[in-house]
Amino acid sequence: MTLLELHDVTAGFGAVTVLHGITMSVAEGSIAGVFGLNGAGKSVTMKAIGGTVPARSGQVLFEGEDITRLSPEKRVARGMGHVPQGRQVFPQLTVEENLRLGAYTLRRKDKGRYGPALDSVFDRFPVLKQRRQQLAGTMSGGQQASLAVARALINQPRLILVDEPSAGLSPVAQLELREVLQVVKDSGVTMVLVEQNIAFGLSLVDTAHLLQTGVVVHTAPVSELDDDTLATHLGIGKVLAGATGSALSARKGSKR
Ligand SMILES: Nc1ncnc2c1ncn2[C@@H]1O[C@H](COP(=O)(O)OP(=O)(O)OP(=O)(O)O)[C@@H](O)[C@H]1O
Ligand SMILES: [Mg+2]
């Protein structure tokens, strides 16, 4: 089943159009990757899905329903979660306070669900449970990435929008993050994943959408991607494509 669809979505700021007609469809339970160079419109695409940058034309469908004109809050209430670029945890608040803010919608709907939701997040992220009273700003980048993912999951969303989660993380922290995202996927949550780190992204996604200046120029299941296609459609050189190539062959060799 298709959970999310964008039909010819345009968006921009003032006189500037950034998205020139984004079309993509995301199957329930899958991870859709969005790849492109700096400024290609990846984050704006995420914001058009989440509603913080409204589509000027075109349609956003969620569970088959047209949500193009819904506020961001209503989209969250319908089951969208966000892990924004830069993670945006509140550095002066504790881990638990960050999670509580993330659960705003859940608590408003039904206060009784917050406790169990917090417990289930703590079960999934023991490091956050251990550090529940620690100020978020004093945690490592990898721990903050986990917190940002956990904060999105606490509302028990059906879809999460994850924007460049690996940025600035050490190789070890990236491996841990990859595991976290894989577990999220295995739990049935659908994901749109934006990554500059294409090798990292390709190790997770089922389908890749390659973006250039506000247009999806190529869409393919990860099993049908190759170095040349990536280099052509992303405008990246062969050196970088070499790194993505090994990620691709790793994907082809195993299901995960
Ligand atoms: N609030 C804004 N006001 C004006 N222009 C904006 C705004 N946000 C984004 N843009 C412009 O929209 C274009 C796409 O931005 P976007 O943030 O989506 O890029 P991106 O693909 O996410 O890049 P990066 O990999 O650097 O995060 C850029 O030219 C950017 O300057
Ligand atoms: Mg961005």
Coordinates of C-alpha atoms and ligand atoms in Angstrom, one line a residue:
M1 CA 0.0 0.0 0.0
T2 CA 1.1 3.5 -0.7
L3 CA 1.3 5.6 2.5
L4 CA 2.6 8.9 1.1
E5 CA 2.3 10.5 -2.3
L6 CA 3.5 13.7 -3.7
H7 CA 2.0 14.8 -7.0
D8 CA 3.7 17.6 -8.9
V9 CA 4.4 19.6 -5.7
T10 CA 5.8 23.1 -6.1
A11 CA 6.9 25.3 -3.2
G12 CA 9.1 28.3 -2.7
F13 CA 9.8 31.5 -0.8
G14 CA 8.6 34.8 -2.0
A15 CA 9.5 35.2 -5.7
V16 CA 11.7 32.1 -5.6
T17 CA 10.4 28.7 -6.6
V18 CA 12.5 25.9 -5.0
L19 CA 10.4 22.8 -5.7
H20 CA 9.4 22.7 -9.4
G21 CA 7.1 19.7 -9.3
I22 CA 8.1 16.9 -7.0
T23 CA 6.4 13.6 -7.6
M24 CA 7.1 10.5 -5.5
S25 CA 5.3 7.7 -3.8
V26 CA 6.3 5.9 -0.6
A27 CA 5.1 2.4 0.1
E28 CA 4.0 1.6 3.6
G29 CA 6.8 0.0 5.6
S30 CA 9.6 1.1 3.3
I31 CA 12.4 3.6 3.5
A32 CA 12.4 6.2 0.7
G33 CA 15.7 7.9 0.2
V34 CA 16.0 11.5 -1.1
F35 CA 19.4 12.3 -2.4
G36 CA 20.8 15.5 -4.0
L37 CA 23.5 18.1 -3.7
N38 CA 23.4 21.0 -1.3
G39 CA 20.5 23.3 -2.1
A40 CA 18.7 20.7 -4.3
G41 CA 15.6 21.1 -2.2
K42 CA 15.8 18.0 0.0
S43 CA 14.8 19.8 3.2
V44 CA 12.2 21.9 1.5
T45 CA 10.7 18.6 0.2
M46 CA 10.6 17.3 3.7
K47 CA 9.0 20.5 4.9
A48 CA 6.4 20.3 2.1
I49 CA 5.5 16.8 3.3
G50 CA 5.4 18.0 7.0
G51 CA 3.5 21.2 6.1
T52 CA 5.9 23.8 7.5
V53 CA 6.5 25.0 3.9
P54 CA 3.1 24.8 2.2
A55 CA 2.8 23.4 -1.3
R56 CA 1.9 26.2 -3.8
S57 CA 0.5 23.7 -6.2
G58 CA 0.2 19.9 -6.5
Q59 CA -0.9 17.5 -3.9
V60 CA 0.3 15.7 -0.9
L61 CA -1.6 12.5 0.0
F62 CA -1.3 10.6 3.2
E63 CA -3.1 7.3 3.5
G64 CA -4.8 8.3 0.3
E65 CA -6.2 11.5 1.8
D66 CA -5.4 14.9 0.5
I67 CA -3.5 16.7 3.3
T68 CA -2.0 19.5 1.1
R69 CA -3.8 22.2 3.1
L70 CA -3.5 20.7 6.6
S71 CA -1.4 22.5 9.2
P72 CA 1.8 20.8 10.4
E73 CA 0.2 20.1 13.8
K74 CA -2.7 18.2 12.1
R75 CA -0.2 16.2 10.1
V76 CA 1.6 15.2 13.3
A77 CA -1.7 14.3 14.8
R78 CA -2.4 12.0 11.8
G79 CA 0.9 10.2 12.3
M80 CA 3.9 12.1 10.9
G81 CA 7.0 12.5 12.9
H82 CA 10.1 14.7 12.3
V83 CA 13.8 14.3 12.8
P84 CA 14.8 17.7 11.4
Q85 CA 18.2 18.6 9.9
G86 CA 20.6 19.5 12.6
R87 CA 18.6 17.3 15.0
Q88 CA 17.3 20.4 16.9
V89 CA 17.2 18.9 20.3
F90 CA 16.8 21.5 23.0
P91 CA 20.3 21.7 24.5
Q92 CA 19.3 23.3 27.8
L93 CA 16.6 20.7 28.5
T94 CA 17.1 17.2 29.8
V95 CA 16.6 14.1 27.7
E96 CA 13.3 13.5 29.3
E97 CA 12.1 17.1 28.9
N98 CA 13.0 16.8 25.2
L99 CA 10.9 13.7 24.9
R100 CA 8.0 15.2 26.7
L101 CA 8.0 18.1 24.3
G102 CA 8.0 15.7 21.4
A103 CA 5.0 13.9 22.9
Y104 CA 3.0 17.2 22.9
T105 CA 0.4 15.8 20.5
L106 CA 0.1 12.5 22.2
R107 CA -0.4 14.1 25.6
R108 CA -3.0 16.4 24.3
K109 CA -5.0 13.6 22.7
D110 CA -4.8 11.2 25.7
K111 CA -2.6 11.9 28.7
G112 CA -2.7 8.2 29.7
R113 CA -0.7 7.2 26.7
Y114 CA 2.4 9.3 27.6
G115 CA 3.7 7.0 30.3
P116 CA 3.6 3.8 28.3
A117 CA 5.0 5.7 25.2
L118 CA 7.9 7.0 27.2
D119 CA 8.6 3.5 28.6
S120 CA 8.6 2.0 25.2
V121 CA 11.0 4.6 23.9
F122 CA 13.3 4.0 26.9
D123 CA 13.1 0.2 26.2
R124 CA 14.2 0.9 22.6
F125 CA 16.9 3.4 23.6
P126 CA 18.5 2.3 26.9
V127 CA 21.1 5.0 26.6
L128 CA 18.4 7.6 26.9
K129 CA 16.9 6.0 29.9
Q130 CA 20.3 6.0 31.6
R131 CA 20.7 9.7 30.7
R132 CA 17.1 10.9 31.2
Q133 CA 18.2 13.7 33.5
Q134 CA 21.2 14.8 31.5
L135 CA 21.0 18.0 29.5
A136 CA 20.7 17.1 25.9
G137 CA 23.4 19.6 24.9
T138 CA 26.0 17.8 26.9
M139 CA 25.5 14.4 25.1
S140 CA 27.6 13.2 22.2
G141 CA 26.4 13.8 18.6
G142 CA 25.4 10.1 18.3
Q143 CA 23.3 10.2 21.5
Q144 CA 21.7 13.4 20.4
A145 CA 20.8 11.7 17.1
S146 CA 19.2 8.9 19.0
L147 CA 17.3 11.5 21.1
A148 CA 16.0 13.2 18.0
V149 CA 14.8 9.9 16.6
A150 CA 13.2 8.9 19.9
R151 CA 11.5 12.2 20.2
A152 CA 9.9 11.6 16.8
L153 CA 8.9 8.1 17.7
I154 CA 7.2 8.9 21.0
N155 CA 4.1 10.0 19.2
Q156 CA 3.9 6.6 17.6
P157 CA 4.0 7.9 14.1
R158 CA 3.3 5.9 10.9
L159 CA 5.8 8.0 8.9
I160 CA 8.9 9.7 10.0
L161 CA 10.8 12.3 8.0
V162 CA 14.5 12.0 8.8
D163 CA 16.7 14.8 7.4
E164 CA 20.5 14.1 7.3
P165 CA 20.8 12.2 10.5
S166 CA 24.4 11.1 10.0
A167 CA 25.8 14.6 9.5
G168 CA 28.7 15.3 11.8
L169 CA 28.8 11.8 13.3
S170 CA 31.9 9.6 13.7
P171 CA 32.0 6.4 11.8
V172 CA 31.2 4.4 14.9
A173 CA 28.3 6.7 15.8
Q174 CA 27.0 6.4 12.2
L175 CA 27.0 2.6 12.5
E176 CA 25.0 2.9 15.7
L177 CA 22.6 5.3 14.1
R178 CA 22.2 3.0 11.1
E179 CA 21.2 0.2 13.5
V180 CA 18.7 2.5 15.2
L181 CA 17.1 3.4 11.9
Q182 CA 17.0 -0.2 10.8
V183 CA 15.2 -1.1 14.0
V184 CA 12.7 1.7 13.4
K185 CA 12.0 0.3 10.0
D186 CA 11.7 -3.2 11.2
S187 CA 9.1 -2.0 13.7
G188 CA 6.9 -1.1 10.6
V189 CA 7.4 2.7 10.6
T190 CA 7.6 4.1 7.1
M191 CA 10.5 6.6 6.6
V192 CA 11.6 9.3 4.2
L193 CA 15.4 9.6 4.6
V194 CA 17.4 12.5 3.3
E195 CA 21.2 12.0 3.2
Q196 CA 24.2 13.8 1.9
N197 CA 26.1 10.7 2.9
I198 CA 24.9 8.7 0.0
A199 CA 26.7 5.5 1.1
F200 CA 25.0 5.7 4.5
G201 CA 21.7 6.3 2.8
L202 CA 22.0 3.6 0.3
S203 CA 22.7 1.1 3.1
L204 CA 19.2 1.7 4.4
V205 CA 16.8 2.8 1.7
D206 CA 14.5 0.6 -0.4
T207 CA 13.9 3.3 -3.1
A208 CA 16.1 6.2 -4.1
H209 CA 14.7 9.5 -5.4
L210 CA 17.5 11.6 -7.0
L211 CA 16.8 15.3 -6.7
Q212 CA 18.3 18.2 -8.8
T213 CA 17.2 21.8 -8.3
G214 CA 13.7 20.9 -7.1
V215 CA 12.9 18.1 -9.5
V216 CA 13.1 14.4 -9.0
V217 CA 15.3 13.4 -12.0
H218 CA 15.5 9.7 -11.3
T219 CA 13.6 7.2 -9.1
A220 CA 14.7 3.6 -8.7
P221 CA 14.7 0.7 -6.3
V222 CA 18.1 0.5 -4.7
S223 CA 18.7 -2.9 -6.4
E224 CA 18.5 -1.2 -9.8
L225 CA 20.9 1.6 -9.0
D226 CA 24.5 1.7 -10.2
D227 CA 27.4 4.1 -9.9
D228 CA 26.9 5.6 -13.3
T229 CA 23.3 6.4 -12.7
L230 CA 24.2 8.1 -9.4
A231 CA 27.1 10.0 -10.9
T232 CA 24.9 11.2 -13.8
H233 CA 21.8 12.2 -11.8
L234 CA 23.5 13.6 -8.8
G235 CA 26.4 15.4 -10.6
I236 CA 28.9 13.7 -8.4
G237 CA 32.3 12.5 -9.4
K238 CA 33.5 8.9 -9.8
V239 CA 35.5 9.1 -6.6
L240 CA 32.4 9.6 -4.5
A241 CA 30.5 7.2 -6.7
G242 CA 33.2 4.6 -5.8
A243 CA 32.2 4.8 -2.2
T244 CA 28.5 4.5 -3.0
G245 CA 29.3 1.5 -5.3
S246 CA 30.6 -0.5 -2.4
A247 CA 27.4 0.4 -0.4
L248 CA 25.4 -0.8 -3.4
S249 CA 27.2 -4.1 -3.7
A250 CA 26.8 -4.6 0.0
R251 CA 23.0 -4.1 -0.4
K252 CA 22.9 -6.5 -3.3
G253 CA 24.7 -9.2 -1.4
S254 CA 22.3 -9.2 1.6
K255 CA 18.7 -8.3 2.2
R256 CA 19.5 -5.8 5.1
Ligands
LIG1 N1 13.4 29.8 4.5 C1 13.9 30.0 3.3 N2 13.9 31.1 2.7 C2 14.4 31.3 1.4 N3 15.0 30.4 0.7 C3 15.1 29.2 1.3 C4 14.6 28.9 2.6 N4 14.8 27.6 2.9 C5 15.5 27.1 1.8 N5 15.6 28.0 0.8 C6 16.3 27.8 -0.4 O1 15.7 26.7 -1.1 C7 16.8 25.9 -1.8 C8 16.7 24.5 -1.3 O2 17.0 24.4 0.1 P1 17.0 23.1 0.9 O3 17.2 23.5 2.4 O4 15.8 22.3 0.6 O5 18.3 22.4 0.4 P2 18.9 20.9 0.7 O6 18.8 20.1 -0.5 O7 18.2 20.4 2.0 O8 20.4 21.3 1.0 P3 21.4 20.8 2.2 O9 22.0 19.5 1.7 O10 22.5 21.9 2.2 O11 20.7 20.7 3.4 C9 18.1 26.6 -1.5 O12 18.4 27.4 -2.6 C10 17.8 27.5 -0.3 O13 18.5 28.6 -0.2
MG2 MG 18.8 20.2 3.9

